[in-house]
XYZ file of C-alpha atoms in Angstrom:
454
model
C -0.105 -92.441 31.926
C 3.633 -91.676 31.390
C 6.013 -93.074 28.742
C 8.326 -94.666 31.195
C 7.536 -97.108 34.198
C 8.147 -95.301 37.460
C 9.111 -98.747 38.944
C 12.112 -98.967 36.757
C 15.615 -98.509 38.527
C 17.780 -95.580 37.584
C 20.076 -97.851 35.389
C 17.015 -99.335 33.697
C 15.489 -95.910 33.079
C 18.714 -94.618 31.678
C 18.725 -97.661 29.302
C 15.269 -97.194 28.271
C 15.764 -93.721 27.353
C 18.952 -94.468 25.571
C 17.334 -96.951 23.333
C 14.330 -94.425 22.682
C 16.939 -91.746 21.462
C 18.671 -94.185 19.526
C 15.428 -95.259 17.617
C 14.553 -91.736 16.997
C 17.979 -91.101 15.590
C 17.798 -94.121 13.399
C 14.300 -93.069 12.319
C 15.554 -89.494 11.270
C 18.641 -91.118 9.400
C 16.599 -93.816 7.650
C 13.956 -91.601 6.251
C 16.524 -89.387 4.362
C 18.400 -92.425 3.428
C 15.401 -94.354 1.931
C 14.511 -90.978 -0.206
C 18.251 -90.565 -1.315
C 18.230 -94.288 -2.229
C 15.063 -93.991 -4.094
C 16.445 -90.862 -6.088
C 19.614 -92.791 -6.873
C 17.476 -95.681 -8.227
C 15.393 -93.161 -10.288
C 18.772 -91.781 -11.659
C 20.026 -94.903 -13.068
C 16.619 -96.659 -13.897
C 15.660 -93.803 -16.273
C 19.234 -93.789 -17.596
C 20.103 -90.086 -16.581
C 23.659 -90.432 -17.882
C 22.680 -91.812 -21.172
C 20.254 -89.006 -21.543
C 23.052 -86.339 -21.157
C 24.998 -88.268 -23.728
C 22.346 -88.370 -26.103
C 21.762 -84.441 -25.668
C 22.805 -82.369 -28.662
C 23.935 -78.830 -27.998
C 24.137 -78.032 -31.772
C 20.647 -79.109 -32.349
C 19.580 -77.048 -29.227
C 21.270 -74.091 -30.537
C 19.757 -74.500 -34.011
C 16.388 -74.587 -32.583
C 16.774 -71.480 -30.540
C 18.207 -69.714 -33.374
C 15.151 -70.801 -35.696
C 12.967 -69.118 -33.176
C 14.163 -65.724 -33.790
C 15.177 -65.930 -37.345
C 14.054 -67.005 -40.833
C 15.537 -68.673 -43.778
C 15.347 -67.432 -47.339
C 15.779 -70.649 -49.863
C 17.149 -70.180 -53.467
C 16.288 -73.454 -55.205
C 17.088 -74.615 -58.719
C 15.425 -77.624 -60.555
C 18.371 -79.204 -61.885
C 16.242 -80.804 -64.566
C 14.558 -77.607 -66.081
C 17.078 -75.017 -64.874
C 14.327 -72.918 -63.290
C 15.304 -70.900 -60.118
C 12.860 -69.751 -57.487
C 13.330 -67.868 -54.182
C 11.128 -68.287 -51.273
C 11.001 -67.270 -47.476
C 11.216 -70.421 -45.489
C 10.940 -72.291 -48.729
C 6.987 -72.031 -48.802
C 4.940 -71.058 -51.792
C 3.195 -68.531 -49.497
C 6.454 -66.761 -49.117
C 7.718 -67.133 -52.735
C 9.246 -64.048 -54.654
C 7.215 -63.458 -58.082
C 9.092 -64.624 -61.181
C 12.099 -62.661 -62.315
C 12.377 -61.023 -58.595
C 14.895 -61.864 -55.672
C 16.493 -60.251 -52.911
C 19.646 -58.067 -53.535
C 22.110 -60.804 -52.705
C 20.732 -63.138 -55.515
C 21.768 -62.123 -58.983
C 19.267 -64.179 -61.212
C 20.051 -65.009 -64.742
C 21.585 -68.007 -67.032
C 24.141 -68.251 -64.289
C 22.664 -67.367 -60.884
C 25.145 -65.955 -58.477
C 24.387 -65.891 -54.702
C 26.380 -63.888 -52.582
C 26.458 -65.000 -48.909
C 28.962 -62.292 -47.904
C 32.397 -62.398 -46.293
C 33.733 -64.028 -49.428
C 31.159 -66.926 -49.445
C 29.735 -67.039 -52.934
C 27.384 -69.817 -54.627
C 27.067 -70.081 -58.404
C 24.211 -72.132 -60.220
C 25.912 -72.630 -63.520
C 24.381 -74.409 -66.566
C 25.804 -77.769 -65.559
C 27.802 -77.200 -62.483
C 27.046 -75.665 -58.860
C 30.175 -74.118 -57.262
C 30.587 -72.779 -53.613
C 33.505 -70.737 -52.942
C 34.594 -70.968 -49.377
C 37.327 -68.360 -48.109
C 40.106 -70.316 -46.541
C 39.065 -73.645 -47.910
C 38.632 -73.195 -51.795
C 35.964 -74.208 -54.238
C 33.613 -76.974 -54.051
C 31.911 -78.093 -57.136
C 29.178 -80.489 -57.731
C 27.641 -81.755 -61.293
C 24.151 -83.391 -60.788
C 23.281 -86.153 -63.382
C 20.457 -88.443 -63.502
C 22.525 -91.333 -64.349
C 25.768 -90.743 -62.436
C 24.309 -88.857 -59.502
C 26.183 -85.991 -57.873
C 29.835 -85.715 -59.014
C 31.555 -83.769 -56.418
C 35.106 -82.016 -56.798
C 36.676 -81.034 -53.634
C 39.948 -79.117 -52.864
C 42.676 -81.693 -51.765
C 43.228 -82.914 -48.435
C 41.063 -84.535 -45.879
C 37.226 -83.732 -46.130
C 36.063 -81.595 -43.093
C 33.261 -82.495 -40.961
C 30.955 -79.664 -42.334
C 31.004 -81.293 -45.713
C 28.887 -84.206 -46.348
C 29.362 -86.045 -49.661
C 27.902 -89.298 -51.053
C 27.080 -90.500 -54.577
C 23.781 -88.975 -54.842
C 23.956 -85.989 -52.359
C 26.489 -83.074 -51.478
C 25.773 -80.960 -48.375
C 27.782 -78.022 -47.176
C 27.259 -76.121 -43.950
C 28.982 -73.072 -43.159
C 28.524 -70.044 -40.777
C 27.332 -68.232 -44.022
C 24.555 -70.636 -45.118
C 23.890 -73.927 -46.367
C 24.141 -75.655 -49.879
C 22.472 -79.099 -50.886
C 22.853 -80.636 -54.050
C 20.913 -83.746 -55.196
C 20.303 -85.305 -58.678
C 17.042 -83.195 -59.168
C 17.610 -80.044 -56.994
C 20.340 -77.640 -55.854
C 19.400 -75.512 -52.856
C 21.027 -72.643 -50.695
C 19.303 -71.129 -47.735
C 20.458 -68.303 -45.532
C 19.563 -67.264 -42.127
C 18.390 -63.766 -41.369
C 17.249 -62.440 -37.780
C 13.753 -61.374 -37.372
C 10.162 -62.651 -38.386
C 10.013 -62.018 -42.165
C 6.502 -61.158 -43.674
C 5.118 -60.919 -40.458
C 3.002 -57.795 -41.389
C 2.749 -57.967 -45.014
C 3.288 -61.007 -47.610
C 5.319 -60.115 -50.690
C 2.303 -59.803 -52.985
C 0.955 -56.953 -50.936
C 1.459 -53.387 -52.065
C 2.572 -52.423 -48.407
C 5.411 -54.890 -48.183
C 8.859 -53.052 -47.329
C 7.090 -49.794 -46.275
C 8.066 -48.179 -43.166
C 5.703 -47.171 -40.156
C 5.872 -43.582 -41.240
C 4.827 -44.114 -44.863
C 2.094 -46.701 -43.635
C 0.635 -43.993 -41.159
C 0.546 -41.433 -44.055
C -1.333 -43.780 -46.300
C -3.638 -44.663 -43.475
C -4.420 -41.145 -43.005
C -5.238 -40.706 -46.659
C -7.947 -43.352 -46.483
C -5.978 -46.654 -46.860
C -6.405 -47.716 -43.431
C -8.926 -50.396 -44.118
C -6.746 -52.010 -46.839
C -3.583 -51.907 -44.617
C -5.418 -53.666 -41.881
C -6.988 -56.107 -44.236
C -3.687 -56.907 -45.785
C -2.284 -57.520 -42.219
C -5.249 -59.456 -40.810
C -5.357 -61.923 -44.011
C -1.570 -62.486 -44.067
C -1.157 -65.880 -45.433
C 2.174 -66.736 -43.923
C 1.443 -65.818 -40.220
C -2.596 -66.261 -40.294
C -3.199 -63.516 -37.889
C -6.948 -63.922 -38.339
C -6.886 -67.644 -37.680
C -4.535 -66.966 -34.673
C -7.008 -64.623 -33.133
C -9.938 -66.954 -33.645
C -7.712 -69.642 -32.148
C -7.210 -67.632 -29.183
C -10.823 -66.858 -28.880
C -11.641 -70.685 -28.994
C -9.234 -71.399 -26.233
C -10.608 -68.701 -23.968
C -14.075 -69.908 -24.808
C -13.279 -73.546 -23.921
C -11.833 -72.476 -20.559
C -14.724 -70.147 -19.778
C -17.532 -72.548 -20.709
C -15.873 -75.435 -18.888
C -15.241 -73.700 -15.644
C -18.552 -71.863 -15.491
C -20.414 -74.792 -16.554
C -18.681 -76.964 -13.907
C -19.530 -74.279 -11.217
C -23.254 -74.336 -11.955
C -23.337 -78.084 -12.116
C -21.363 -78.579 -8.937
C -23.059 -76.074 -6.572
C -26.517 -77.774 -6.364
C -24.756 -81.235 -6.148
C -22.400 -79.866 -3.265
C -25.573 -79.487 -1.118
C -26.379 -83.209 -1.412
C -22.712 -84.221 -0.381
C -22.924 -82.186 3.160
C -23.956 -83.578 6.414
C -25.784 -80.343 7.364
C -27.883 -80.238 4.365
C -28.469 -83.934 3.310
C -29.472 -86.300 6.177
C -29.485 -89.566 3.873
C -26.191 -91.116 4.074
C -26.498 -93.139 1.009
C -27.111 -90.028 -1.142
C -24.002 -88.350 0.569
C -21.873 -91.344 -0.141
C -23.224 -91.642 -3.769
C -22.614 -87.910 -4.702
C -19.073 -87.894 -2.856
C -18.136 -90.964 -4.959
C -19.324 -89.265 -8.136
C -17.069 -86.242 -7.341
C -14.169 -88.790 -6.615
C -14.520 -90.420 -10.009
C -15.071 -87.285 -12.253
C -12.117 -85.516 -10.875
C -10.104 -88.730 -10.474
C -9.631 -89.039 -14.340
C -7.339 -86.327 -15.749
C -9.013 -83.730 -18.052
C -6.887 -85.147 -20.901
C -8.167 -88.602 -20.588
C -11.842 -87.151 -20.575
C -10.589 -85.244 -23.765
C -9.958 -88.425 -25.605
C -12.933 -90.197 -24.355
C -15.255 -87.144 -25.321
C -13.507 -86.784 -28.555
C -14.350 -90.323 -29.426
C -17.934 -89.869 -28.535
C -18.462 -86.160 -30.009
C -15.841 -85.689 -32.541
C -12.947 -83.157 -32.303
C -13.878 -79.498 -31.572
C -13.621 -76.623 -28.953
C -17.164 -78.146 -27.589
C -15.497 -81.194 -26.815
C -12.547 -79.451 -24.880
C -15.016 -77.455 -22.816
C -16.868 -80.707 -21.778
C -13.558 -82.186 -20.742
C -12.856 -79.352 -18.443
C -16.512 -79.240 -17.279
C -16.449 -82.895 -16.163
C -13.034 -82.672 -14.291
C -13.895 -79.509 -12.498
C -17.200 -80.651 -11.685
C -15.650 -82.968 -9.308
C -13.124 -80.519 -7.926
C -15.815 -77.708 -7.275
C -18.055 -80.263 -5.968
C -15.556 -81.271 -3.208
C -14.568 -77.677 -2.464
C -18.142 -76.258 -2.375
C -19.210 -78.992 -0.172
C -16.430 -78.451 2.246
C -17.372 -74.805 2.349
C -20.905 -75.720 2.917
C -20.251 -77.925 6.095
C -18.526 -74.931 7.575
C -21.254 -72.525 7.290
C -22.511 -70.497 10.162
C -25.842 -72.085 11.288
C -26.926 -68.806 13.109
C -27.243 -66.889 9.952
C -29.487 -69.642 8.517
C -31.458 -69.560 11.620
C -31.905 -65.941 11.408
C -33.182 -65.895 7.956
C -35.620 -69.101 8.876
C -37.054 -66.783 11.819
C -38.362 -64.418 9.228
C -40.609 -67.099 7.921
C -38.367 -67.851 5.012
C -38.959 -70.994 2.903
C -35.924 -73.510 2.573
C -35.055 -72.280 -0.861
C -34.907 -68.556 0.769
C -32.944 -69.963 3.673
C -30.486 -71.149 1.196
C -30.351 -68.190 -1.069
C -29.938 -65.614 1.819
C -28.576 -67.703 4.717
C -26.011 -69.913 2.932
C -24.943 -68.677 -0.578
C -23.654 -65.210 0.940
C -21.553 -67.188 3.295
C -19.670 -69.259 0.621
C -19.781 -66.701 -2.254
C -16.023 -65.600 -1.639
C -14.940 -69.105 -1.611
C -17.095 -69.905 -4.676
C -15.893 -66.907 -6.600
C -12.248 -67.206 -5.596
C -12.200 -70.990 -6.746
C -14.073 -69.967 -10.072
C -11.591 -67.458 -10.940
C -8.729 -69.450 -10.101
C -9.591 -72.389 -12.116
C -10.543 -70.056 -14.951
C -6.995 -68.832 -14.984
C -5.621 -72.358 -14.856
C -7.848 -73.663 -17.387
C -6.824 -71.198 -19.887
C -3.461 -72.978 -19.749
C -5.056 -76.440 -19.839
C -7.322 -75.626 -22.738
C -4.097 -75.004 -24.972
C -3.263 -78.607 -24.325
C -6.745 -79.942 -24.749
C -7.031 -78.032 -27.960
C -4.106 -79.636 -29.334
C -5.954 -83.013 -28.828
C -9.401 -81.949 -29.796
C -8.575 -79.803 -32.847
C -9.386 -76.364 -31.641
C -7.849 -73.275 -30.236
C -4.163 -72.008 -29.999
C -3.026 -75.623 -29.108
C -3.876 -76.896 -32.469
C -1.829 -74.239 -34.346
C 1.156 -74.680 -31.944
C 1.068 -78.566 -32.614
C 0.943 -78.036 -36.303
C 3.898 -75.768 -36.080
C 5.936 -77.934 -34.038
C 5.170 -81.099 -36.345
C 6.544 -79.505 -39.488
C 10.075 -79.431 -37.512
C 10.880 -76.101 -39.407
C 8.534 -73.338 -38.399
C 10.099 -72.723 -35.071
C 9.554 -68.954 -35.516
C 5.927 -69.780 -35.426
C 6.205 -72.000 -32.618
C 8.122 -68.967 -30.683
C 5.172 -66.678 -31.985
C 2.350 -68.959 -30.644
C 4.086 -69.557 -27.150
C 4.510 -65.976 -26.682
C 0.845 -65.371 -27.436
C 0.000 -68.130 -24.952
C 2.074 -66.608 -22.357
C 0.592 -63.150 -22.920
C -2.906 -64.783 -22.765
C -2.161 -66.333 -19.371
C -0.697 -63.076 -18.090
C -3.823 -61.227 -19.173
C -6.177 -63.886 -17.507
C -4.133 -63.606 -14.470
C -4.524 -59.946 -14.123
C -8.200 -60.135 -15.211
C -9.106 -62.690 -12.536
C -6.969 -60.809 -9.804
C -8.655 -57.458 -10.616
C -12.299 -59.240 -10.826
C -11.532 -61.113 -7.384
C -10.862 -57.715 -5.923
C -13.955 -56.186 -7.233
C -16.402 -59.023 -6.341
C -14.920 -60.300 -3.114
C -13.196 -57.508 -1.545
C -15.292 -54.712 -3.176
C -12.279 -52.721 -4.287
C -13.070 -50.112 -7.107
C -16.635 -49.842 -6.659
C -19.162 -47.922 -4.520
C -19.024 -50.508 -1.740
C -15.072 -50.181 -1.723
C -15.153 -46.547 -1.637
C -17.658 -46.415 1.273
C -15.505 -49.038 3.147
C -12.435 -47.124 2.856
C -14.159 -43.882 4.106
C -15.344 -45.717 7.115
C -11.831 -46.943 7.709
C -10.598 -43.296 7.454
C -13.310 -42.108 9.839
C -12.465 -44.686 12.451
C -8.732 -43.892 12.354
C -7.688 -41.508 15.216
């Protein structure tokens, strides 16, 4: 049967062809136009122009700079006059009493040299900040009168914020904040300070050569212990968190594969003759994989409480449905001749599955297991942030503080390295197990190929 009626006259046939081509042109135009119209709707419905207006480039630059730098805080208690110096303002990074970096001169009057002519002085009563090209900014805190600020004559620049109870000065050299109870200066430095040793460690400030020399004389264990138990960067906790993340991914992925494989036999036409059972198992696969692993994480955390095991169960439940569908499709495409060959030897049904079916689907099974193991390593990071385990929890805690962005950068770097390692490992293992590279079978196969070459 043809598209056009052969009884049509040439004029009618030409008109019919013209209408057909017009319809196709309109269809080809309508689909892209509909997509563009939808994108335009999304652009305005989600207020994309407003999003750009609300974006702050200064905040973005500050966040980026915080990821590769640290702040040293010099703080004075205006009630007692005590001055303290701490890395990132944390107690774990506080200098011992009477000690400070070289640019801070402690005393009855503390002088803070911010370089390039910028200098802050904590006097007995008044705090002064000398700014080159602008002048001296003075602030006298009082419990009754608030903060009395004295500024050079003229319009107040945008980098000075002054009110009755607070003075804030932000320059390229540092930042000064004065309130009734506290005066604080912080200064940025590049790097991750105290990454190896904290201030209370006898090895703080030593170079690599001196550390190697001390390790050679028998102090290697003490050096490693001080690094491993670093209170600021928590290397021991971070290592354990990475291990928990990998454990969640491994248990969830392998457990899902073990459960899904026998269920997949019940979902295939060539191994399960009862359609009702096939239907029930397939709908079970649809249900468990239809709910995202994050939703399962919330549900299981409610049932079993937070922890790495809950994250592993969430991955297991979701991947069981996915593996069940993949394995059942592989089982439906197996070669029946191999099964018949095994059956001709008198093998029992279990032996037919073991030697006639499993070898055929093993490449698919291993390939999918290794791929999902790699993918679930990333997923376990997010799941860990919800269930309270793994590197995801540490990352979330660092983000919540809104100040430890160098730790955020550290954890993100470790996550990327972990994913890269899992990618390499899964690829190597896939080649070893599926293609036989690197082992005796691989060498034998390569020799056979070389022998067959002319």
